[in-house]
Structure formats: structure tokens, C-alpha cells
């Protein structure tokens, strides 16, 4: 079910192939690609938390609240941090038709 690792490897191979299209030029490394990205866009992070043994009703209430708040928070809602984007993610797998939400 979890295909993330394979897609990450394929994505990096494609990025490196594109960056190293000319064999006469010096090899571009992952480190160089990442540092170039950071210098242009800043450092960004993704974290996934899986919780086991959480009481279902409380978790469902929290998720309903978060879904209701999408689009309602102002950029300064979490000051001193600035909120850039809040959305509810969905992914429809084109192969097996499964839908992953949040």
C-alpha cells in the first residue's frame, strides 16, 4: 500500500538525470540540488505523525474542527508564525482508485 518510498526514489532519479543531462559538465549531486532549492525557496519540512490508541471520538471531533477551520484562519492566527496555507489534502490513486484524505 505505501508507495511513497518508491516514488521518492524515482523522483530523485529523474531530477538527477535532468540536472546531469550533459556528460561533459560536472556531476550535479543531491546535496547541490537541495542547497539550490533551499537558497531559492527556503527550507521546508514535512512531518507525518501516526497515532495509535487514540480515543476515536476525540480524534474525529478534532479532525472535524480542523476541516471546518480550513480557509477561516488569518495569516497571523498562530503568531509569531505566519500561516501561509491551510488545506485539506486528498489523493485519488489513478491505478487502484483508492482515495486518501488528510
Coordinates of N, CA and C in Angstrom, one line a residue:
X1 N 0.8 -1.2 0.0 CA 0.0 0.0 0.0 C 0.9 1.3 0.0
X2 N 1.9 1.3 0.8 CA 2.7 2.5 0.9 C 3.7 2.5 -0.3
X3 N 3.5 3.5 -1.2 CA 4.3 3.6 -2.4 C 5.2 4.8 -2.3
X4 N 5.2 5.6 -1.2 CA 5.9 6.8 -1.1 C 7.4 6.7 -1.3
X5 N 8.0 5.6 -0.7 CA 9.4 5.4 -0.9 C 9.9 5.2 -2.3
X6 N 9.2 4.4 -3.0 CA 9.5 4.1 -4.4 C 9.3 5.4 -5.3
X7 N 8.3 6.1 -5.0 CA 8.0 7.4 -5.8 C 9.1 8.4 -5.5
X8 N 9.6 8.4 -4.2 CA 10.7 9.4 -3.9 C 12.0 9.0 -4.6
X9 N 12.3 7.7 -4.7 CA 13.5 7.3 -5.4 C 13.4 7.7 -6.9
X10 N 12.2 7.4 -7.5 CA 12.1 7.7 -8.9 C 12.1 9.2 -9.1
X11 N 11.5 10.0 -8.2 CA 11.6 11.4 -8.4 C 13.0 11.9 -8.4
X12 N 13.8 11.4 -7.4 CA 15.2 11.9 -7.3 C 16.0 11.4 -8.5
X13 N 15.8 10.2 -9.0 CA 16.5 9.8 -10.2 C 16.2 10.7 -11.4
X14 N 14.9 11.1 -11.5 CA 14.5 12.0 -12.6 C 15.2 13.3 -12.5
X15 N 15.2 13.9 -11.3 CA 15.8 15.2 -11.0 C 17.3 15.1 -11.4
X16 N 18.0 14.1 -10.9 CA 19.4 14.0 -11.1 C 19.7 13.8 -12.6
X17 N 18.8 13.0 -13.3 CA 19.0 12.8 -14.7 C 18.9 14.1 -15.5
X18 N 17.9 14.9 -15.1 CA 17.7 16.2 -15.8 C 18.8 17.2 -15.5
X19 N 19.3 17.2 -14.3 CA 20.4 18.1 -13.9 C 21.7 17.7 -14.5
X20 N 21.9 16.4 -14.9 CA 23.1 15.9 -15.4 C 23.0 15.4 -16.8
X21 N 22.2 16.1 -17.6 CA 21.9 15.7 -19.0 C 23.2 15.8 -19.9
X22 N 24.1 16.7 -19.6 CA 25.3 16.9 -20.4 C 26.5 16.2 -19.7
X23 N 26.9 15.1 -20.2 CA 28.0 14.3 -19.5 C 29.3 15.1 -19.5
X24 N 29.5 16.1 -20.3 CA 30.7 16.9 -20.4 C 30.8 17.9 -19.2
X25 N 29.6 18.2 -18.6 CA 29.6 19.1 -17.4 C 29.9 18.3 -16.1
X26 N 30.3 19.0 -15.1 CA 30.5 18.4 -13.8 C 29.2 17.8 -13.2
X27 N 29.4 16.7 -12.5 CA 28.2 16.0 -11.9 C 27.5 16.9 -10.9
X28 N 26.2 16.9 -11.0 CA 25.4 17.7 -10.0 C 24.9 16.6 -9.0
X29 N 25.1 16.9 -7.7 CA 24.8 15.9 -6.7 C 23.4 16.3 -6.0
X30 N 22.9 15.4 -5.2 CA 21.7 15.6 -4.5 C 21.9 16.8 -3.5
X31 N 23.1 16.9 -2.9 CA 23.4 18.0 -2.0 C 23.3 19.3 -2.7
X32 N 23.8 19.4 -3.9 CA 23.8 20.6 -4.7 C 22.4 21.0 -5.0
X33 N 21.6 20.0 -5.4 CA 20.2 20.3 -5.8 C 19.4 20.8 -4.6
X34 N 19.6 20.2 -3.4 CA 18.9 20.6 -2.2 C 19.3 22.0 -1.8
X35 N 20.6 22.2 -1.8 CA 21.1 23.6 -1.4 C 20.6 24.7 -2.3
X36 N 20.5 24.4 -3.6 CA 20.0 25.3 -4.6 C 18.5 25.6 -4.3
X37 N 17.8 24.5 -4.0 CA 16.3 24.7 -3.7 C 16.2 25.5 -2.4
X38 N 17.0 25.2 -1.4 CA 16.9 26.0 -0.1 C 17.2 27.4 -0.3
X39 N 18.2 27.7 -1.2 CA 18.6 29.1 -1.4 C 17.5 29.9 -2.1
X40 N 16.7 29.2 -2.9 CA 15.7 29.9 -3.7 C 14.4 30.0 -2.9
X41 N 14.0 28.9 -2.3 CA 12.7 28.7 -1.6 C 12.7 28.7 -0.1
X42 N 13.9 28.6 0.5 CA 14.0 28.4 1.9 C 13.8 26.9 2.2
X43 N 14.0 26.6 3.5 CA 13.9 25.2 3.9 C 12.5 24.9 4.3
X44 N 12.0 23.8 3.8 CA 10.6 23.4 4.1 C 10.6 22.0 4.7
X45 N 9.7 21.7 5.5 CA 9.6 20.5 6.2 C 8.3 19.8 6.1
X46 N 8.3 18.5 6.1 CA 7.0 17.8 6.1 C 7.2 16.8 7.3
X47 N 6.2 16.7 8.1 CA 6.2 15.7 9.1 C 4.9 14.9 9.1
X48 N 4.9 13.7 9.3 CA 3.7 12.8 9.4 C 3.7 12.2 10.8
X49 N 2.6 12.3 11.4 CA 2.5 11.6 12.7 C 1.4 10.6 12.7
X50 N 1.7 9.4 13.0 CA 0.7 8.4 13.2 C 0.5 8.1 14.6
X51 N -0.8 8.2 15.1 CA -1.1 8.0 16.5 C -1.8 6.7 16.7
X52 N -1.4 5.9 17.5 CA -2.0 4.6 17.9 C -2.7 4.7 19.2
X53 N -3.8 4.1 19.4 CA -4.5 4.1 20.7 C -5.2 5.4 21.1
X54 N -5.4 6.2 20.1 CA -6.1 7.5 20.4 C -7.6 7.2 20.4
X55 N -8.3 7.8 21.4 CA -9.8 7.7 21.5 C -10.4 8.2 20.3
X56 N -11.2 7.4 19.6 CA -11.8 7.7 18.3 C -12.7 9.0 18.3
X57 N -13.6 9.1 19.2 CA -14.5 10.2 19.3 C -13.7 11.6 19.4
X58 N -12.8 11.6 20.2 CA -12.0 12.9 20.4 C -11.2 13.2 19.1
X59 N -10.6 12.2 18.5 CA -9.8 12.4 17.2 C -10.8 12.8 16.1
X60 N -11.9 12.2 16.0 CA -12.9 12.6 15.0 C -13.4 14.1 15.2
X61 N -13.6 14.5 16.5 CA -14.0 15.8 16.8 C -12.9 16.8 16.4
X62 N -11.7 16.5 16.7 CA -10.5 17.4 16.3 C -10.4 17.5 14.8
X63 N -10.6 16.4 14.1 CA -10.5 16.5 12.6 C -11.6 17.2 12.0
X64 N -12.8 17.1 12.6 CA -14.0 17.9 12.1 C -13.7 19.4 12.3
X65 N -13.2 19.7 13.5 CA -12.9 21.1 13.8 C -11.8 21.7 12.8
X66 N -10.8 20.9 12.6 CA -9.7 21.4 11.6 C -10.3 21.5 10.2
X67 N -11.1 20.6 9.8 CA -11.7 20.7 8.4 C -12.6 21.9 8.4
X68 N -13.3 22.2 9.4 CA -14.2 23.4 9.4 C -13.4 24.7 9.4
X69 N -12.2 24.7 9.9 CA -11.4 25.9 10.0 C -10.6 26.2 8.7
X70 N -10.5 25.3 7.8 CA -9.8 25.5 6.6 C -10.4 26.7 5.9
X71 N -9.5 27.7 5.6 CA -10.0 28.9 4.9 C -10.5 30.0 5.9
X72 N -10.5 29.7 7.2 CA -11.0 30.7 8.1 C -9.9 31.3 8.9
X73 N -8.8 30.6 9.1 CA -7.7 31.2 9.9 C -7.1 32.4 9.1
X74 N -6.7 33.4 9.8 CA -6.0 34.5 9.3 C -4.5 34.2 9.3
X75 N -3.7 34.9 8.4 CA -2.3 34.6 8.4 C -1.6 34.8 9.7
X76 N -2.1 35.6 10.6 CA -1.5 35.8 12.0 C -2.1 35.0 13.1
X77 N -2.9 34.0 12.7 CA -3.6 33.2 13.7 C -2.7 32.4 14.6
X78 N -1.5 32.2 14.2 CA -0.5 31.4 15.0 C 0.7 32.2 15.3
X79 N 0.6 33.5 15.5 CA 1.7 34.4 15.8 C 2.5 33.9 16.9
X80 N 3.8 34.0 16.8 CA 4.6 34.8 15.9 C 4.8 34.1 14.5
X81 N 4.2 33.0 14.3 CA 4.4 32.3 13.0 C 3.3 32.8 12.0
X82 N 3.6 32.9 10.7 CA 2.7 33.3 9.7 C 2.1 32.1 9.0
X83 N 0.8 32.0 8.9 CA 0.2 30.9 8.2 C 0.2 31.3 6.7
X84 N 0.8 30.4 5.9 CA 0.8 30.6 4.5 C -0.3 29.9 3.8
X85 N -0.6 28.7 4.2 CA -1.6 27.9 3.5 C -2.2 26.9 4.5
X86 N -3.5 26.7 4.4 CA -4.2 25.6 5.1 C -5.2 25.0 4.2
X87 N -5.0 23.7 3.9 CA -5.9 23.0 3.0 C -6.2 21.6 3.5
X88 N -7.1 20.9 2.9 CA -7.4 19.5 3.2 C -7.0 18.7 2.0
X89 N -6.0 17.9 2.3 CA -5.4 17.1 1.2 C -6.2 15.8 0.8
X90 N -6.3 15.6 -0.5 CA -6.9 14.3 -0.9 C -6.1 13.9 -2.1
X91 N -5.9 12.6 -2.2 CA -5.2 12.0 -3.4 C -6.0 10.8 -3.9
X92 N -6.3 10.8 -5.2 CA -7.0 9.7 -5.8 C -6.0 8.9 -6.6
X93 N -5.7 7.7 -6.2 CA -4.7 6.9 -6.9 C -5.3 6.5 -8.2
X94 N -4.5 6.9 -9.3 CA -5.0 6.6 -10.7 C -5.0 5.1 -11.0
X95 N -4.2 4.3 -10.3 CA -4.1 2.9 -10.6 C -5.2 2.1 -9.9
X96 N -5.3 2.2 -8.6 CA -6.3 1.3 -7.9 C -7.6 2.1 -7.5
X97 N -7.6 3.4 -7.8 CA -8.9 4.1 -7.5 C -9.1 4.5 -6.0
X98 N -8.1 4.1 -5.2 CA -8.3 4.4 -3.7 C -8.2 5.9 -3.5
X99 N -8.9 6.4 -2.5 CA -8.8 7.8 -2.1 C -8.2 8.0 -0.7
X100 N -7.2 8.8 -0.7 CA -6.5 9.0 0.6 C -6.9 10.5 1.0
X101 N -7.4 10.7 2.2 CA -7.7 12.0 2.7 C -6.9 12.4 3.9
X102 N -6.6 13.7 3.9 CA -5.9 14.3 5.0 C -4.5 13.6 5.2

